[in-house]
mmCIF file with all atom_site columns, C-alpha atoms in Angstrom:
data_model
loop_
_atom_site.group_PDB
_atom_site.id
_atom_site.type_symbol
_atom_site.label_atom_id
_atom_site.label_alt_id
_atom_site.label_comp_id
_atom_site.label_asym_id
_atom_site.label_entity_id
_atom_site.label_seq_id
_atom_site.pdbx_PDB_ins_code
_atom_site.Cartn_x
_atom_site.Cartn_y
_atom_site.Cartn_z
_atom_site.occupancy
_atom_site.B_iso_or_equiv
_atom_site.pdbx_formal_charge
_atom_site.auth_seq_id
_atom_site.auth_comp_id
_atom_site.auth_asym_id
_atom_site.auth_atom_id
_atom_site.pdbx_PDB_model_num
ATOM 1   C CA . MET Q 1 1   ? 196.288 60.327  231.264 1.00 60.00 ? 1   MET Q CA 1
ATOM 2   C CA . THR Q 1 2   ? 198.062 63.546  230.349 1.00 86.00 ? 2   THR Q CA 1
ATOM 3   C CA . THR Q 1 3   ? 199.382 66.163  232.709 1.00 96.00 ? 3   THR Q CA 1
ATOM 4   C CA . PHE Q 1 4   ? 197.976 69.663  233.041 1.00 97.00 ? 4   PHE Q CA 1
ATOM 5   C CA . SER Q 1 5   ? 201.072 70.972  231.242 1.00 97.00 ? 5   SER Q CA 1
ATOM 6   C CA . ASP Q 1 6   ? 200.574 68.573  228.324 1.00 97.00 ? 6   ASP Q CA 1
ATOM 7   C CA . ARG Q 1 7   ? 196.949 69.676  228.012 1.00 97.00 ? 7   ARG Q CA 1
ATOM 8   C CA . VAL Q 1 8   ? 197.936 73.366  228.121 1.00 98.00 ? 8   VAL Q CA 1
ATOM 9   C CA . VAL Q 1 9   ? 200.373 72.933  225.217 1.00 98.00 ? 9   VAL Q CA 1
ATOM 10  C CA . LYS Q 1 10  ? 197.869 70.972  223.131 1.00 97.00 ? 10  LYS Q CA 1
ATOM 11  C CA . ILE Q 1 11  ? 195.084 73.500  223.805 1.00 98.00 ? 11  ILE Q CA 1
ATOM 12  C CA . ALA Q 1 12  ? 197.295 76.497  222.981 1.00 98.00 ? 12  ALA Q CA 1
ATOM 13  C CA . GLN Q 1 13  ? 198.180 74.858  219.666 1.00 98.00 ? 13  GLN Q CA 1
ATOM 14  C CA . MET Q 1 14  ? 194.446 74.565  218.865 1.00 97.00 ? 14  MET Q CA 1
ATOM 15  C CA . ILE Q 1 15  ? 193.898 78.332  218.629 1.00 98.00 ? 15  ILE Q CA 1
ATOM 16  C CA . PRO Q 1 16  ? 193.282 78.930  214.919 1.00 98.00 ? 16  PRO Q CA 1
ATOM 17  C CA . LYS Q 1 17  ? 194.921 81.613  212.800 1.00 97.00 ? 17  LYS Q CA 1
ATOM 18  C CA . GLY Q 1 18  ? 193.126 84.933  213.045 1.00 97.00 ? 18  GLY Q CA 1
ATOM 19  C CA . ARG Q 1 19  ? 191.763 84.145  216.505 1.00 98.00 ? 19  ARG Q CA 1
ATOM 20  C CA . VAL Q 1 20  ? 193.013 84.616  220.067 1.00 98.00 ? 20  VAL Q CA 1
ATOM 21  C CA . SER Q 1 21  ? 192.340 83.149  223.478 1.00 98.00 ? 21  SER Q CA 1
ATOM 22  C CA . THR Q 1 22  ? 193.188 84.179  227.005 1.00 97.00 ? 22  THR Q CA 1
ATOM 23  C CA . TYR Q 1 23  ? 195.446 82.664  229.625 1.00 96.00 ? 23  TYR Q CA 1
ATOM 24  C CA . GLY Q 1 24  ? 192.379 81.987  231.770 1.00 95.00 ? 24  GLY Q CA 1
ATOM 25  C CA . ARG Q 1 25  ? 190.433 80.238  229.010 1.00 96.00 ? 25  ARG Q CA 1
ATOM 26  C CA . ILE Q 1 26  ? 193.410 78.001  228.264 1.00 97.00 ? 26  ILE Q CA 1
ATOM 27  C CA . ALA Q 1 27  ? 193.791 77.124  231.950 1.00 97.00 ? 27  ALA Q CA 1
ATOM 28  C CA . LYS Q 1 28  ? 190.083 76.348  232.279 1.00 96.00 ? 28  LYS Q CA 1
ATOM 29  C CA . ALA Q 1 29  ? 190.020 74.244  229.089 1.00 97.00 ? 29  ALA Q CA 1
ATOM 30  C CA . ALA Q 1 30  ? 192.990 72.268  230.441 1.00 97.00 ? 30  ALA Q CA 1
ATOM 31  C CA . GLY Q 1 31  ? 191.120 71.549  233.676 1.00 96.00 ? 31  GLY Q CA 1
ATOM 32  C CA . GLY Q 1 32  ? 192.805 74.122  235.891 1.00 96.00 ? 32  GLY Q CA 1
ATOM 33  C CA . GLY Q 1 33  ? 191.295 76.294  238.585 1.00 88.00 ? 33  GLY Q CA 1
ATOM 34  C CA . ALA Q 1 34  ? 191.100 80.066  238.920 1.00 79.00 ? 34  ALA Q CA 1
ATOM 35  C CA . MET Q 1 35  ? 194.791 80.574  239.716 1.00 92.00 ? 35  MET Q CA 1
ATOM 36  C CA . ALA Q 1 36  ? 196.085 78.190  237.036 1.00 96.00 ? 36  ALA Q CA 1
ATOM 37  C CA . SER Q 1 37  ? 196.170 80.958  234.419 1.00 94.00 ? 37  SER Q CA 1
ATOM 38  C CA . GLN Q 1 38  ? 199.233 82.357  236.151 1.00 94.00 ? 38  GLN Q CA 1
ATOM 39  C CA . SER Q 1 39  ? 201.209 79.255  235.176 1.00 96.00 ? 39  SER Q CA 1
ATOM 40  C CA . ILE Q 1 40  ? 200.381 79.246  231.443 1.00 97.00 ? 40  ILE Q CA 1
ATOM 41  C CA . THR Q 1 41  ? 203.325 81.367  230.287 1.00 95.00 ? 41  THR Q CA 1
ATOM 42  C CA . ALA Q 1 42  ? 205.817 79.301  232.286 1.00 97.00 ? 42  ALA Q CA 1
ATOM 43  C CA . ILE Q 1 43  ? 204.374 76.012  231.015 1.00 98.00 ? 43  ILE Q CA 1
ATOM 44  C CA . LEU Q 1 44  ? 204.445 77.142  227.387 1.00 97.00 ? 44  LEU Q CA 1
ATOM 45  C CA . GLY Q 1 45  ? 207.922 78.639  227.760 1.00 96.00 ? 45  GLY Q CA 1
ATOM 46  C CA . LYS Q 1 46  ? 209.279 75.348  229.101 1.00 97.00 ? 46  LYS Q CA 1
ATOM 47  C CA . ALA Q 1 47  ? 207.596 73.434  226.289 1.00 98.00 ? 47  ALA Q CA 1
ATOM 48  C CA . TYR Q 1 48  ? 209.126 75.807  223.721 1.00 97.00 ? 48  TYR Q CA 1
ATOM 49  C CA . ASP Q 1 49  ? 212.576 75.412  225.291 1.00 97.00 ? 49  ASP Q CA 1
ATOM 50  C CA . ALA Q 1 50  ? 212.080 71.631  225.159 1.00 97.00 ? 50  ALA Q CA 1
ATOM 51  C CA . GLY Q 1 51  ? 211.599 71.785  221.390 1.00 97.00 ? 51  GLY Q CA 1
ATOM 52  C CA . ILE Q 1 52  ? 207.895 72.433  220.837 1.00 97.00 ? 52  ILE Q CA 1
ATOM 53  C CA . LYS Q 1 53  ? 208.192 75.403  218.472 1.00 97.00 ? 53  LYS Q CA 1
ATOM 54  C CA . SER Q 1 54  ? 204.582 75.384  217.195 1.00 97.00 ? 54  SER Q CA 1
ATOM 55  C CA . ILE Q 1 55  ? 203.136 77.348  220.114 1.00 97.00 ? 55  ILE Q CA 1
ATOM 56  C CA . PRO Q 1 56  ? 201.269 80.440  218.844 1.00 97.00 ? 56  PRO Q CA 1
ATOM 57  C CA . PHE Q 1 57  ? 202.285 82.791  221.665 1.00 96.00 ? 57  PHE Q CA 1
ATOM 58  C CA . HIS Q 1 58  ? 200.890 85.824  219.823 1.00 96.00 ? 58  HIS Q CA 1
ATOM 59  C CA . ARG Q 1 59  ? 197.395 84.310  219.969 1.00 98.00 ? 59  ARG Q CA 1
ATOM 60  C CA . ILE Q 1 60  ? 197.369 84.202  223.761 1.00 97.00 ? 60  ILE Q CA 1
ATOM 61  C CA . VAL Q 1 61  ? 196.272 87.475  225.335 1.00 97.00 ? 61  VAL Q CA 1
ATOM 62  C CA . TYR Q 1 62  ? 195.062 88.964  228.597 1.00 96.00 ? 62  TYR Q CA 1
ATOM 63  C CA . ALA Q 1 63  ? 191.371 88.782  229.563 1.00 95.00 ? 63  ALA Q CA 1
ATOM 64  C CA . ASP Q 1 64  ? 190.779 92.406  228.542 1.00 96.00 ? 64  ASP Q CA 1
ATOM 65  C CA . GLY Q 1 65  ? 192.278 91.937  225.069 1.00 97.00 ? 65  GLY Q CA 1
ATOM 66  C CA . ARG Q 1 66  ? 195.690 93.423  225.826 1.00 97.00 ? 66  ARG Q CA 1
ATOM 67  C CA . ILE Q 1 67  ? 198.632 91.690  224.224 1.00 96.00 ? 67  ILE Q CA 1
ATOM 68  C CA . TRP Q 1 68  ? 201.943 90.870  225.864 1.00 90.00 ? 68  TRP Q CA 1
ATOM 69  C CA . ILE Q 1 69  ? 204.696 92.310  223.768 1.00 88.00 ? 69  ILE Q CA 1
ATOM 70  C CA . ASP Q 1 70  ? 208.282 93.317  224.416 1.00 89.00 ? 70  ASP Q CA 1
ATOM 71  C CA . ASP Q 1 71  ? 210.857 95.093  222.295 1.00 91.00 ? 71  ASP Q CA 1
ATOM 72  C CA . ALA Q 1 72  ? 212.604 91.856  221.324 1.00 91.00 ? 72  ALA Q CA 1
ATOM 73  C CA . HIS Q 1 73  ? 209.419 90.360  219.862 1.00 89.00 ? 73  HIS Q CA 1
ATOM 74  C CA . ARG Q 1 74  ? 207.481 93.476  218.792 1.00 92.00 ? 74  ARG Q CA 1
ATOM 75  C CA . ALA Q 1 75  ? 208.236 93.508  215.047 1.00 94.00 ? 75  ALA Q CA 1
ATOM 76  C CA . ARG Q 1 76  ? 207.636 89.765  214.594 1.00 94.00 ? 76  ARG Q CA 1
ATOM 77  C CA . ARG Q 1 77  ? 204.409 89.734  216.605 1.00 94.00 ? 77  ARG Q CA 1
ATOM 78  C CA . LEU Q 1 78  ? 202.998 92.832  214.932 1.00 95.00 ? 78  LEU Q CA 1
ATOM 79  C CA . ALA Q 1 79  ? 203.672 91.207  211.560 1.00 97.00 ? 79  ALA Q CA 1
ATOM 80  C CA . LEU Q 1 80  ? 201.862 88.033  212.682 1.00 97.00 ? 80  LEU Q CA 1
ATOM 81  C CA . TYR Q 1 81  ? 198.827 89.994  213.887 1.00 97.00 ? 81  TYR Q CA 1
ATOM 82  C CA . LYS Q 1 82  ? 198.692 91.864  210.589 1.00 96.00 ? 82  LYS Q CA 1
ATOM 83  C CA . LYS Q 1 83  ? 199.072 88.669  208.545 1.00 97.00 ? 83  LYS Q CA 1
ATOM 84  C CA . GLU Q 1 84  ? 196.241 87.008  210.493 1.00 97.00 ? 84  GLU Q CA 1
ATOM 85  C CA . GLY Q 1 85  ? 193.925 90.029  210.279 1.00 96.00 ? 85  GLY Q CA 1
ATOM 86  C CA . ILE Q 1 86  ? 193.973 90.770  214.003 1.00 97.00 ? 86  ILE Q CA 1
ATOM 87  C CA . LYS Q 1 87  ? 193.639 94.518  214.410 1.00 96.00 ? 87  LYS Q CA 1
ATOM 88  C CA . LEU Q 1 88  ? 195.439 96.304  217.239 1.00 96.00 ? 88  LEU Q CA 1
ATOM 89  C CA . GLU Q 1 89  ? 195.048 99.676  218.858 1.00 95.00 ? 89  GLU Q CA 1
ATOM 90  C CA . ARG Q 1 90  ? 197.716 100.634 221.413 1.00 91.00 ? 90  ARG Q CA 1
ATOM 91  C CA . ASP Q 1 91  ? 198.749 97.034  222.173 1.00 92.00 ? 91  ASP Q CA 1
ATOM 92  C CA . LYS Q 1 92  ? 195.147 95.923  222.611 1.00 97.00 ? 92  LYS Q CA 1
ATOM 93  C CA . ILE Q 1 93  ? 193.024 93.887  220.216 1.00 97.00 ? 93  ILE Q CA 1
ATOM 94  C CA . LYS Q 1 94  ? 190.552 96.219  218.586 1.00 95.00 ? 94  LYS Q CA 1
ATOM 95  C CA . ASN Q 1 95  ? 187.928 93.614  217.651 1.00 93.00 ? 95  ASN Q CA 1
ATOM 96  C CA . PHE Q 1 96  ? 188.562 91.420  220.705 1.00 97.00 ? 96  PHE Q CA 1
ATOM 97  C CA . GLN Q 1 97  ? 185.120 89.833  221.132 1.00 95.00 ? 97  GLN Q CA 1
ATOM 98  C CA . LYS Q 1 98  ? 184.962 89.046  217.409 1.00 96.00 ? 98  LYS Q CA 1
ATOM 99  C CA . VAL Q 1 99  ? 188.279 87.144  217.331 1.00 97.00 ? 99  VAL Q CA 1
ATOM 100 C CA . LEU Q 1 100 ? 188.047 85.530  220.787 1.00 98.00 ? 100 LEU Q CA 1
ATOM 101 C CA . PHE Q 1 101 ? 188.189 81.745  220.376 1.00 97.00 ? 101 PHE Q CA 1
ATOM 102 C CA . ASN Q 1 102 ? 186.057 79.528  222.601 1.00 91.00 ? 102 ASN Q CA 1
ATOM 103 C CA . PHE Q 1 103 ? 187.270 76.010  223.328 1.00 93.00 ? 103 PHE Q CA 1
ATOM 104 C CA . LYS Q 1 104 ? 184.648 73.288  223.188 1.00 82.00 ? 104 LYS Q CA 1
#
């Protein structure tokens, strides 16, 4: 049996290139309740610090299609979105419903 955190990391890694998912969808797919989405960033950050460098942070967005981006990561993330064909308009995904990935 895996922990919720283990499932979150594995699910986040499943988001394919050119697609995005939300914190809430990841939490739900991992078996979490309504408030579990608030823990996703912390779980993934700890996993990254522990050596799991394959987490596609840029593919995880807010429920309304907004992206989380700060000055330290802006250039790298914008380049990743461009490379994957994800179009942005003012830090929000322009074609959000089209690129939203559904876990099965």
